[in-house]
XYZ file of N, CA, C and O in Angstrom:
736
model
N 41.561 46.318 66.607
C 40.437 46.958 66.043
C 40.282 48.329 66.683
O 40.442 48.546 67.884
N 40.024 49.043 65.960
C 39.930 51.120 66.099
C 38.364 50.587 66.636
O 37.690 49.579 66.422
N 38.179 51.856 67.461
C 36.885 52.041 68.398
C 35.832 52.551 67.414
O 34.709 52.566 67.918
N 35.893 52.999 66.070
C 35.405 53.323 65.083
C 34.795 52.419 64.605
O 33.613 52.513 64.273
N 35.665 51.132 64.458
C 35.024 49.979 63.563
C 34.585 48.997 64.635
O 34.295 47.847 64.304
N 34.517 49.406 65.959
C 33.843 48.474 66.979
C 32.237 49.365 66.783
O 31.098 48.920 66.921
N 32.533 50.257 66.547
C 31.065 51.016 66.644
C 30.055 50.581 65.479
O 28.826 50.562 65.542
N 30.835 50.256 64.457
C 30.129 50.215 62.983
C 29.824 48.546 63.398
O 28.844 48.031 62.859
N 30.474 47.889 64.142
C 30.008 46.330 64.632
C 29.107 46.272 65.526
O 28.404 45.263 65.587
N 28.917 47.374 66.452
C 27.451 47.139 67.073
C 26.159 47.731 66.398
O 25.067 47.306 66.775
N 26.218 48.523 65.591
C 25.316 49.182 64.979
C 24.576 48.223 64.135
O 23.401 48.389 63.809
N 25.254 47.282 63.815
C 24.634 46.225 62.439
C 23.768 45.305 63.683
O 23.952 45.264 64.899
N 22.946 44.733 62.965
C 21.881 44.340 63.710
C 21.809 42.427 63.114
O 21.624 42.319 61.902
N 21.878 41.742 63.516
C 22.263 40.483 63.107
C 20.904 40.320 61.881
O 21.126 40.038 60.703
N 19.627 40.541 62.404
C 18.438 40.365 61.479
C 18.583 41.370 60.167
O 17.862 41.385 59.169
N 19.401 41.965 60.379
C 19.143 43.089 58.692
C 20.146 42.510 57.576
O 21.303 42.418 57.987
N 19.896 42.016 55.970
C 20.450 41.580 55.059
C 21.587 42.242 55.042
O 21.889 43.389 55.373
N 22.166 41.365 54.616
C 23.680 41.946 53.921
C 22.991 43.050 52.701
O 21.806 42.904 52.401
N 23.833 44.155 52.035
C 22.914 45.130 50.955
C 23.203 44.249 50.259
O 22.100 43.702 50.276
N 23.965 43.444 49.448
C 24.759 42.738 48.077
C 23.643 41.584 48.220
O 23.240 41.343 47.082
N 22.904 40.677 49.282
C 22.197 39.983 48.590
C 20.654 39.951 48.532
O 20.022 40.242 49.547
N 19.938 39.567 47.245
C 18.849 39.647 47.182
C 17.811 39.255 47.840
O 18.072 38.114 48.221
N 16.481 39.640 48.291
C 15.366 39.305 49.128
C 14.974 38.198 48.132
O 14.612 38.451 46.983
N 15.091 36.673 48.758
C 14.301 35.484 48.002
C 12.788 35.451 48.111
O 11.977 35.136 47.239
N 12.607 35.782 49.166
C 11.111 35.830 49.290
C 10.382 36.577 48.179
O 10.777 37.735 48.043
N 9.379 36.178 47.324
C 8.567 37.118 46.527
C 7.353 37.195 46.948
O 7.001 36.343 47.764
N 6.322 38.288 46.491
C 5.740 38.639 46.700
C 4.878 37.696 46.679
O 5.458 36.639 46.433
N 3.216 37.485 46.887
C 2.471 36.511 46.719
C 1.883 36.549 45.170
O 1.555 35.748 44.294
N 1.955 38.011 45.384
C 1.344 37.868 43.446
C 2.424 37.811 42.266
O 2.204 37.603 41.073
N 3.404 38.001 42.776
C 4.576 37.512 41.813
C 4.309 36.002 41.456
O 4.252 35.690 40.266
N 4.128 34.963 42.531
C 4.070 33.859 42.808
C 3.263 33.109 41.562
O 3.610 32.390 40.625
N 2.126 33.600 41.996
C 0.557 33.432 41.344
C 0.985 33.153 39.776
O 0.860 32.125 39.110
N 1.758 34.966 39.282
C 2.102 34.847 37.935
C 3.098 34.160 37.568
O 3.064 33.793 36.393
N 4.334 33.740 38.420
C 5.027 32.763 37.850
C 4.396 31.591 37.378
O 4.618 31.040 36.299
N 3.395 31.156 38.471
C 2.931 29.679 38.233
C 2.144 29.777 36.883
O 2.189 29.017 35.916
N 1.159 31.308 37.142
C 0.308 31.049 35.679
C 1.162 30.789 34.112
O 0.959 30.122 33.097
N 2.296 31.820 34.653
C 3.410 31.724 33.538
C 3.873 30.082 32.861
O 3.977 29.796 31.668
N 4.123 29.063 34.210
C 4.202 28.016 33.476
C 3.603 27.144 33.485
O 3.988 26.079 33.002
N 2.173 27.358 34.183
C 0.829 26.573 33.144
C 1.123 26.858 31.960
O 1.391 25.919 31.210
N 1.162 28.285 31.427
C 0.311 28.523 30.228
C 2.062 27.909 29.124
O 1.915 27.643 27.931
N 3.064 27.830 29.590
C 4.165 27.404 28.785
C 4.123 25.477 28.861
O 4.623 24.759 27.995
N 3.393 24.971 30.129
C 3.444 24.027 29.516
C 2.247 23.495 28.720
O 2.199 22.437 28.092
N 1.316 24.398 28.859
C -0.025 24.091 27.808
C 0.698 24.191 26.342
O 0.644 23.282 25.514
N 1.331 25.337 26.161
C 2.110 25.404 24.601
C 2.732 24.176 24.206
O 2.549 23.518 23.182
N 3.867 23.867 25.646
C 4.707 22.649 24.751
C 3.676 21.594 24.780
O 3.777 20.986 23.715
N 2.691 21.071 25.532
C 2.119 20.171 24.868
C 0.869 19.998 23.534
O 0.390 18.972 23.053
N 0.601 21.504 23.200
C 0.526 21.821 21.849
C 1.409 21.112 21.176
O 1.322 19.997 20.661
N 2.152 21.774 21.226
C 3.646 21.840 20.067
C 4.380 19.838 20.005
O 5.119 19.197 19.257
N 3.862 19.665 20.842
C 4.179 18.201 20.892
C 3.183 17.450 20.291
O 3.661 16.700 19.440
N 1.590 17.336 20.447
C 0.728 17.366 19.673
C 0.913 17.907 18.392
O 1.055 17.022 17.547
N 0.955 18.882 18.017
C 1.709 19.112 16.511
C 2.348 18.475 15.618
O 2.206 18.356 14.401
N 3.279 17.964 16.581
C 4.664 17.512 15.992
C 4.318 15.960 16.284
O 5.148 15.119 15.941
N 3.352 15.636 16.785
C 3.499 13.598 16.697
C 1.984 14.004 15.700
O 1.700 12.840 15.420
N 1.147 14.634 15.181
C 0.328 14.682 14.186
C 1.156 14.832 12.816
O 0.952 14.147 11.814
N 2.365 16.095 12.972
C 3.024 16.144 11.229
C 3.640 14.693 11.109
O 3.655 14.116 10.022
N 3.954 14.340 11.818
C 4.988 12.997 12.453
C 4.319 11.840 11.197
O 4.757 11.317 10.172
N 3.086 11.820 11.931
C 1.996 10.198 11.631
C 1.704 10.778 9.867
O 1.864 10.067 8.874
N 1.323 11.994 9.863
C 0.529 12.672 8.506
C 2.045 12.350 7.317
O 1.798 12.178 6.123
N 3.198 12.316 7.710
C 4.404 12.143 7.153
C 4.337 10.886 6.767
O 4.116 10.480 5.626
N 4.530 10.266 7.730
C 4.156 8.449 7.503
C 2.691 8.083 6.520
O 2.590 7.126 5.752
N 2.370 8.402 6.604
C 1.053 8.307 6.068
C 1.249 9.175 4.435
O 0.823 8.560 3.457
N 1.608 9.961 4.304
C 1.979 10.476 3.376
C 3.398 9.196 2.285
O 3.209 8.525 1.271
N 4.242 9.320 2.858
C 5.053 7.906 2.388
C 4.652 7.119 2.301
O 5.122 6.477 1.362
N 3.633 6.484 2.987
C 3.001 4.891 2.805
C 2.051 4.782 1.616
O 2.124 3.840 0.826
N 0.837 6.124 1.465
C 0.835 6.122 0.222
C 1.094 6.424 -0.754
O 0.455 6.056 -1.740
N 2.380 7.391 -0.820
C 3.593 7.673 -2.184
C 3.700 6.117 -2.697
O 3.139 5.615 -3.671
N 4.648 5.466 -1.687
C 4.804 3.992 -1.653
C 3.653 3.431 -2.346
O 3.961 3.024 -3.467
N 2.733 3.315 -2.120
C 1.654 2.526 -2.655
C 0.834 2.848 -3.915
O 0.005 2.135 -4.480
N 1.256 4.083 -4.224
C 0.580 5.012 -5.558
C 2.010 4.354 -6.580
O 1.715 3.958 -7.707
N 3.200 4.286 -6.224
C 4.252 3.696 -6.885
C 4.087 2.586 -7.304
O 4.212 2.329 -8.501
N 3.756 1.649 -6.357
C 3.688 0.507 -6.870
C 2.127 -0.210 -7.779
O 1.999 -1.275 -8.383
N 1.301 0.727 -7.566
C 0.323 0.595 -8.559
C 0.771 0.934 -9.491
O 0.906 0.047 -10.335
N 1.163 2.108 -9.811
C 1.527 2.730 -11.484
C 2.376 1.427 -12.160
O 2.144 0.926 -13.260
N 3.256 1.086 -11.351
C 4.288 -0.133 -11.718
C 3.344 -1.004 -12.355
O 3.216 -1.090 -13.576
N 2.432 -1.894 -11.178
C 1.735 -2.933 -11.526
C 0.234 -2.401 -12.608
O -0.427 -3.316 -13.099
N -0.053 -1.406 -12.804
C -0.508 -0.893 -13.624
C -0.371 -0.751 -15.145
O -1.233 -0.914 -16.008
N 1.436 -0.270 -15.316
C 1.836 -0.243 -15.883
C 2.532 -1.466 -16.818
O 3.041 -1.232 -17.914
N 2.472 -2.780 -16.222
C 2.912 -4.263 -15.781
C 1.574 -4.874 -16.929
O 1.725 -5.535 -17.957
N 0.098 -4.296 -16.212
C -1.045 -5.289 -16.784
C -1.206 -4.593 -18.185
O -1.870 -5.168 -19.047
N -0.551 -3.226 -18.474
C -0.913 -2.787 -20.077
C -0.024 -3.972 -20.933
O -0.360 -4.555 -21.964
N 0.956 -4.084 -20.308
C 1.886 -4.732 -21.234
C 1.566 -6.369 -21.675
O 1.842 -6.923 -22.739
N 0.994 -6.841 -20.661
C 0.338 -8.270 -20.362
C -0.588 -8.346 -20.850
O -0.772 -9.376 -21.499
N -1.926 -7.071 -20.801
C -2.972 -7.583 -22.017
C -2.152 -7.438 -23.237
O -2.637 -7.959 -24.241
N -0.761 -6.709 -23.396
C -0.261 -6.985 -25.215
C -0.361 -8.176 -25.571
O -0.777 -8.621 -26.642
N 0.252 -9.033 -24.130
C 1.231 -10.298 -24.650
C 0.232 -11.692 -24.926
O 0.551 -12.742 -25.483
N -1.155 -11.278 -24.297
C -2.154 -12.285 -24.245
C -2.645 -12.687 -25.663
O -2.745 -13.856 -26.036
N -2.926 -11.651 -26.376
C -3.550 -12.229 -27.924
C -2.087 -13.222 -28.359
O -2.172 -14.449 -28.418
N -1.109 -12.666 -28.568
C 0.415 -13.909 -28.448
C 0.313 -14.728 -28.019
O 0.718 -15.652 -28.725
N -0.296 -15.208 -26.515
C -0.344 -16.557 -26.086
C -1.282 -17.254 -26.914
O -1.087 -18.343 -27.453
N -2.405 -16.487 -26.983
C -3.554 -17.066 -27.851
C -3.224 -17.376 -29.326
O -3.835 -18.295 -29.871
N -2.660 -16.947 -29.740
C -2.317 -16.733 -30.868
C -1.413 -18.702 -31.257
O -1.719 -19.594 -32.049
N -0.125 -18.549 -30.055
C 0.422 -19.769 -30.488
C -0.246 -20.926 -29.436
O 0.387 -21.970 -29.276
N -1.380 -20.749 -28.805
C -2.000 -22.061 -28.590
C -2.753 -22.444 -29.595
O -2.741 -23.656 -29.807
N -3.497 -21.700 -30.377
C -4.221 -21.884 -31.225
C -3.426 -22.664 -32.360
O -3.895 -23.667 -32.898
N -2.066 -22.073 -32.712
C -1.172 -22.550 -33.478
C -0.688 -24.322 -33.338
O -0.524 -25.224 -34.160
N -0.578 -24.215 -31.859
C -0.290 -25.907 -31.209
C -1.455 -26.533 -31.651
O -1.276 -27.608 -32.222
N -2.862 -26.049 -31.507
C -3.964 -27.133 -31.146
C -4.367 -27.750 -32.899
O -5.037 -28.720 -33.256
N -3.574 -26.630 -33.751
C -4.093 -27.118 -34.914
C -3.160 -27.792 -35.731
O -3.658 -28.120 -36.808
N -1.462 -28.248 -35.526
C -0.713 -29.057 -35.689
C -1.384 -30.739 -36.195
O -1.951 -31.585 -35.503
N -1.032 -30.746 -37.652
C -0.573 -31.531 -38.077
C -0.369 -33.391 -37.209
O -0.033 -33.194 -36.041
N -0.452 -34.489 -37.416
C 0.350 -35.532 -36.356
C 1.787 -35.398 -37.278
O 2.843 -35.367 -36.647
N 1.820 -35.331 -38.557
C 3.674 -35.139 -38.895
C 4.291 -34.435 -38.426
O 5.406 -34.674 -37.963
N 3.473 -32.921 -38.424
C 4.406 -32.075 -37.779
C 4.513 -32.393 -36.116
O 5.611 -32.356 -35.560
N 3.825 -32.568 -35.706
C 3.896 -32.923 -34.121
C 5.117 -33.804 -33.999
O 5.920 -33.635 -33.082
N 5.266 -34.756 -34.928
C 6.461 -35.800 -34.634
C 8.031 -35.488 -35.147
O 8.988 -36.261 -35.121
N 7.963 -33.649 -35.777
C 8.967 -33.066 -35.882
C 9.660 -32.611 -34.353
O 9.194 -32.298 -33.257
N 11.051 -32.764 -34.938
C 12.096 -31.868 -33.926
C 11.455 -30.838 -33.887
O 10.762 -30.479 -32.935
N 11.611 -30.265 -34.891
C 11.614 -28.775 -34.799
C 9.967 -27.888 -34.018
O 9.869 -26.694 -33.734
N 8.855 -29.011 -33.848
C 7.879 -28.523 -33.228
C 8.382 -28.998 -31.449
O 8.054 -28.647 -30.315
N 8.942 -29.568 -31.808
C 9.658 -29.743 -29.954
C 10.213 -28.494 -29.297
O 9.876 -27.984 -28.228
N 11.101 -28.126 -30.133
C 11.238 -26.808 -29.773
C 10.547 -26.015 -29.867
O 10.725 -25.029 -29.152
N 9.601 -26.039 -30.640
C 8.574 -24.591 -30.922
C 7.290 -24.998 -29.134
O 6.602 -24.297 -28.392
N 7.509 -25.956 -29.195
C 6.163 -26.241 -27.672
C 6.833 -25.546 -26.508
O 6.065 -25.188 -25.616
N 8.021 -25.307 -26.357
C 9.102 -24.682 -25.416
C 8.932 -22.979 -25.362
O 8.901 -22.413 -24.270
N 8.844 -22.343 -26.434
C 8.054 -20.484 -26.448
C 6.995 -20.599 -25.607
O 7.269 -20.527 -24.409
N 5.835 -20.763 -25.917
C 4.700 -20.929 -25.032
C 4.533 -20.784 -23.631
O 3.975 -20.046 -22.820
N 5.654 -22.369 -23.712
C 5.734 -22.435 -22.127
C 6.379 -21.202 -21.022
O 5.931 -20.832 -19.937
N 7.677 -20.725 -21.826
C 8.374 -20.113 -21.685
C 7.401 -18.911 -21.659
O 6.474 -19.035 -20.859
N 7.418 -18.402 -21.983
C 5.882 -17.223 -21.777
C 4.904 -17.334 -21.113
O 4.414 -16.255 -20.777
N 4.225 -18.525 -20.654
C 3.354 -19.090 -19.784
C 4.663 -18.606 -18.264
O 4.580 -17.761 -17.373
N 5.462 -19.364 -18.525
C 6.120 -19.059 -17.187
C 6.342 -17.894 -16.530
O 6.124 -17.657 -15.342
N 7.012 -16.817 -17.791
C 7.271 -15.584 -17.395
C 5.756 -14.713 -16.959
O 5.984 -14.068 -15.935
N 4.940 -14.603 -17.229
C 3.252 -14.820 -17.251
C 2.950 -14.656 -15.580
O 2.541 -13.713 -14.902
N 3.398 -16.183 -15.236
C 3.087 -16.989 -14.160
C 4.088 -16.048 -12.783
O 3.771 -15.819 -11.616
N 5.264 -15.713 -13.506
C 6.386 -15.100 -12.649
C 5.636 -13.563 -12.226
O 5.828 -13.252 -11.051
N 5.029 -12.838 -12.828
C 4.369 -11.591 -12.913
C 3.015 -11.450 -12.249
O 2.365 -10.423 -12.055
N 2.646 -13.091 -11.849
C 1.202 -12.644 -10.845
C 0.278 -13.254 -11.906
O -0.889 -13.237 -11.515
N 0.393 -13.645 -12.799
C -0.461 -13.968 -14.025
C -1.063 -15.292 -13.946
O -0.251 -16.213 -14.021
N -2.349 -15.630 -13.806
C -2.725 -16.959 -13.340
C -4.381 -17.056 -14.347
O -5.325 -16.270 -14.275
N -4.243 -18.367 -15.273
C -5.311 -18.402 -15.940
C -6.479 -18.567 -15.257
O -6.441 -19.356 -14.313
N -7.939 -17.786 -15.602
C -8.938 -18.266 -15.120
C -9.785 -19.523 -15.063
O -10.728 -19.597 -15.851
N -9.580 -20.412 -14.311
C -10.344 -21.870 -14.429
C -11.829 -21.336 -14.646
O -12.300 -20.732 -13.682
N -12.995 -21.534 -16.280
C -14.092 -21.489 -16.180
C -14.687 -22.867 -16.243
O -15.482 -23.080 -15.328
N -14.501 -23.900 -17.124
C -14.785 -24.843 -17.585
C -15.515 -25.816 -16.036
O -14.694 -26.219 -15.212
N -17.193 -26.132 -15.767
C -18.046 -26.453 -14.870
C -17.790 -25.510 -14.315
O -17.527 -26.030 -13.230
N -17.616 -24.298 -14.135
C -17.837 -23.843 -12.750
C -19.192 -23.349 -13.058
O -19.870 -23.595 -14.056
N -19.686 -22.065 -11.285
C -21.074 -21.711 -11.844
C -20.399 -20.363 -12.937
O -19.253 -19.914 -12.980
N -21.461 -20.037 -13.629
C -20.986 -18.566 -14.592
C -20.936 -17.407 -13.304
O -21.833 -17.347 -12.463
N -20.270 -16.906 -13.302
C -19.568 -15.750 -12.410
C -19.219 -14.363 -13.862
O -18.404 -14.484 -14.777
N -20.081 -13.254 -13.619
C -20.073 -12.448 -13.985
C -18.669 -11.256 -13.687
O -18.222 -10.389 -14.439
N -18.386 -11.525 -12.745
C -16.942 -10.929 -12.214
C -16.117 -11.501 -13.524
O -15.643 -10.847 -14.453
N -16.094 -12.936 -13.304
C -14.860 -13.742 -13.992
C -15.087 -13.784 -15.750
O -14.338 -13.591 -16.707
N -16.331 -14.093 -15.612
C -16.540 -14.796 -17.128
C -17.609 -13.621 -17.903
O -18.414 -12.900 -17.314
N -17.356 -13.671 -19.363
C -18.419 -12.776 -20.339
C -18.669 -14.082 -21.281
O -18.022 -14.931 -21.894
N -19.847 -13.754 -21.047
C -21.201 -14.910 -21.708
C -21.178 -14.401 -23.098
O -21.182 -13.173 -23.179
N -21.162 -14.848 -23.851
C -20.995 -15.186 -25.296
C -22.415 -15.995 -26.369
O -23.154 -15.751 -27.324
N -22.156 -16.822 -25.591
C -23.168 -17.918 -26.308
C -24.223 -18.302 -25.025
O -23.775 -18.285 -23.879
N -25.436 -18.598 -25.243
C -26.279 -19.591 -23.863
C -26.866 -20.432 -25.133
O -27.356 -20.143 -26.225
N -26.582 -21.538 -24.469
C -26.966 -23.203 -25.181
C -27.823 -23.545 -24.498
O -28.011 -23.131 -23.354
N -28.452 -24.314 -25.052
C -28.893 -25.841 -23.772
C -28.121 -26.622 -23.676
O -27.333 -27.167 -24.450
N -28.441 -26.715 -22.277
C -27.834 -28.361 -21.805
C -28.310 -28.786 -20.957
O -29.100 -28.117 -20.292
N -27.939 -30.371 -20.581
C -28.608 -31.193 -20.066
C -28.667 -30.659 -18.188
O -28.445 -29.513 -17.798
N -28.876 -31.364 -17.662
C -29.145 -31.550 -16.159
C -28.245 -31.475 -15.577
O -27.297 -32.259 -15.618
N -28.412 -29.937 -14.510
C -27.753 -29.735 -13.522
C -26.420 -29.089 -14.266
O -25.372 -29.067 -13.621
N -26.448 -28.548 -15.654
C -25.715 -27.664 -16.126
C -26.438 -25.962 -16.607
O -26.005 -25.051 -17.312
N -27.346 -26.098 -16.042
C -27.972 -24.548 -16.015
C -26.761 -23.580 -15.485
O -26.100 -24.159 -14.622
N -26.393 -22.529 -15.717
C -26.170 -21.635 -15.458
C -24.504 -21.587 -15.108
O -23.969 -20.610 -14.583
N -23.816 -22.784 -15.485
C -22.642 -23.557 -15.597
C -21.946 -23.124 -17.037
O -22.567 -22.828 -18.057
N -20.638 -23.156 -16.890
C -20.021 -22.703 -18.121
C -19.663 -24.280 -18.761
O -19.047 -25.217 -18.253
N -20.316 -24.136 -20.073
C -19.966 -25.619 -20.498
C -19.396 -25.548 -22.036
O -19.624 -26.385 -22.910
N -18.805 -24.660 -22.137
C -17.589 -24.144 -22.870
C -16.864 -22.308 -22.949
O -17.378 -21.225 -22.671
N -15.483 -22.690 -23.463
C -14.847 -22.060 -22.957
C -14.249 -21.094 -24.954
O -14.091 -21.828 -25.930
N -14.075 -19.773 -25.060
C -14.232 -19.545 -26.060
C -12.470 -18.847 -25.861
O -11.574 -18.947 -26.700
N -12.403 -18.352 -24.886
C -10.738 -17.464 -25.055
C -10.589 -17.309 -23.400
O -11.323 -16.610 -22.701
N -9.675 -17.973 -23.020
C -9.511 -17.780 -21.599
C -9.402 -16.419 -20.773
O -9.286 -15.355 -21.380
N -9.419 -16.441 -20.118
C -9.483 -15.651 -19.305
C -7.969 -15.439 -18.397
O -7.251 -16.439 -18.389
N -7.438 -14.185 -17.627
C -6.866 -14.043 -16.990
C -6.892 -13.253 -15.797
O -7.637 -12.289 -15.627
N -5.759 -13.846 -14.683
C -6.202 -12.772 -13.058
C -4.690 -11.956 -13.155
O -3.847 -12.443 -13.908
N -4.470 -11.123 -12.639
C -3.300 -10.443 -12.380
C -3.135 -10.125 -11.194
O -3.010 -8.925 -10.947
N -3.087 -11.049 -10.163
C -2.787 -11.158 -8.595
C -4.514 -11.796 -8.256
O -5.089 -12.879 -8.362
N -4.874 -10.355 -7.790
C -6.258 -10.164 -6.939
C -7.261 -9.803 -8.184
O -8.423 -10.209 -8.209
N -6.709 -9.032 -9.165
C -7.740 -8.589 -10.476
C -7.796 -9.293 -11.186
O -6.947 -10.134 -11.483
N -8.964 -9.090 -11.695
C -9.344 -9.907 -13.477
C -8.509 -8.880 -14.324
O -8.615 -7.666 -14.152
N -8.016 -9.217 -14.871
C -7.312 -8.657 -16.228
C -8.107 -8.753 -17.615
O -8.425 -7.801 -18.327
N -8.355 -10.089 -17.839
C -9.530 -10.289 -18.677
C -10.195 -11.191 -18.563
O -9.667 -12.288 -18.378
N -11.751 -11.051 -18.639
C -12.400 -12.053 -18.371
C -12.232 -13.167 -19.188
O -11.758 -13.078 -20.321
N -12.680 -14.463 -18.557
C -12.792 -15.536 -19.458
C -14.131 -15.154 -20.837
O -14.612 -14.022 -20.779
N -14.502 -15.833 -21.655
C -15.550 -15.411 -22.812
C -16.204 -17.197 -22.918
O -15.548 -18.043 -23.526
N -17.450 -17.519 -22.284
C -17.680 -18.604 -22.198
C -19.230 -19.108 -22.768
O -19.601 -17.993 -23.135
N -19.721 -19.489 -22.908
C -20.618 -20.339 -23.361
C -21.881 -20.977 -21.956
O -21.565 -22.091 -21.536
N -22.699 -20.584 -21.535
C -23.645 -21.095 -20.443
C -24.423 -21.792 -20.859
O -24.873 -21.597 -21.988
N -24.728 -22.559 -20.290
C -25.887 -23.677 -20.282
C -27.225 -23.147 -19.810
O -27.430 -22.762 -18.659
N -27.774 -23.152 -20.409
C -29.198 -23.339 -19.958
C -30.261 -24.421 -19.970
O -30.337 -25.320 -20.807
N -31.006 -24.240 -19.024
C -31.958 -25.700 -19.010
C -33.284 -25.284 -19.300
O -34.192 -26.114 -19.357
């Protein structure tokens, strides 16, 4: 080593930085604003996360009742067709109840008692369930009063005949029963 570069080795002072690296230490108010810096960034993301689990649920919620506006129109669309088919049912019970005993003891009304049913079933397959009125009390939901009779005891206000049945379509009346009340 040249006496030159022994000189430039005592001159350096062990406590003074190298120039190439940076002072880590920051200032105190640098400090302050970093931290405020990421308060205020994590106040945003938990905005933005709030945001996003609200579009989230409002999405779901949005599909559930697409979903459910669908399947009304369906089943909506289901009970127009079912009040068609009802005067038809009515139509060939009325047809059965007024049979002939010859014709009853035909083949060919054997097969004809089989449509009905067959329509009763498909009916039955669709949510379709006749209204039982006959003794019950008269229920204005269920039944449209037609006639009020007298009758005897403990049939006040009781359906004690039945004029065109009635039908439910799940949870709804589709059509009311048309009945006859007793009065005392």
């Amino acid at each position: 080593m040249t006496e030159e570069q022994m000189t430039q080795n005592d001159n350096a002072t062990p406590n003074q930085p190298d120039a190439g690296v940076a002072d880590t230490a920051a200032a105190p108010g640098e400090l302050e604003a970093l931290k405020a810096r990421v308060a205020q960034l994590e106040k945003e993301s938990a905005e933005n996360k709030d945001q996003w689990l609200r579009a989230v649920a409002d999405y779901k919620n949005f599909k559930r009742r697409t979903d459910q506006e669908r399947a009304d129109l369906i089943r909506g669309a289901s009970a127009g067709l079912i009040l068609k088919l009802l005067p038809v049912l009515d139509d060939l019970e009325r047809a059965m109840g007024s049979v002939t005993p010859e014709v009853a003891a035909s083949a060919w009304y054997g097969g004809f008692k089989l449509i009905p049913q067959k329509l009763q079933a498909v009916l039955e397959s669709e949510g379709v369930a006749a209204i039982q009125a006959l003794g019950q009390d008269f229920d204005p939901n269920f039944h449209e009063a037609v006639i009020y009779e007298a009758a005897g005891d403990g049939q006040g206000g009781k359906v004690v005949g039945e004029l065109q049945k009635g039908y439910m379509l799940r949870e709804r009346v589709l059509r009311p029963t048309m009945v006859k009340v007793g009065q005392e």
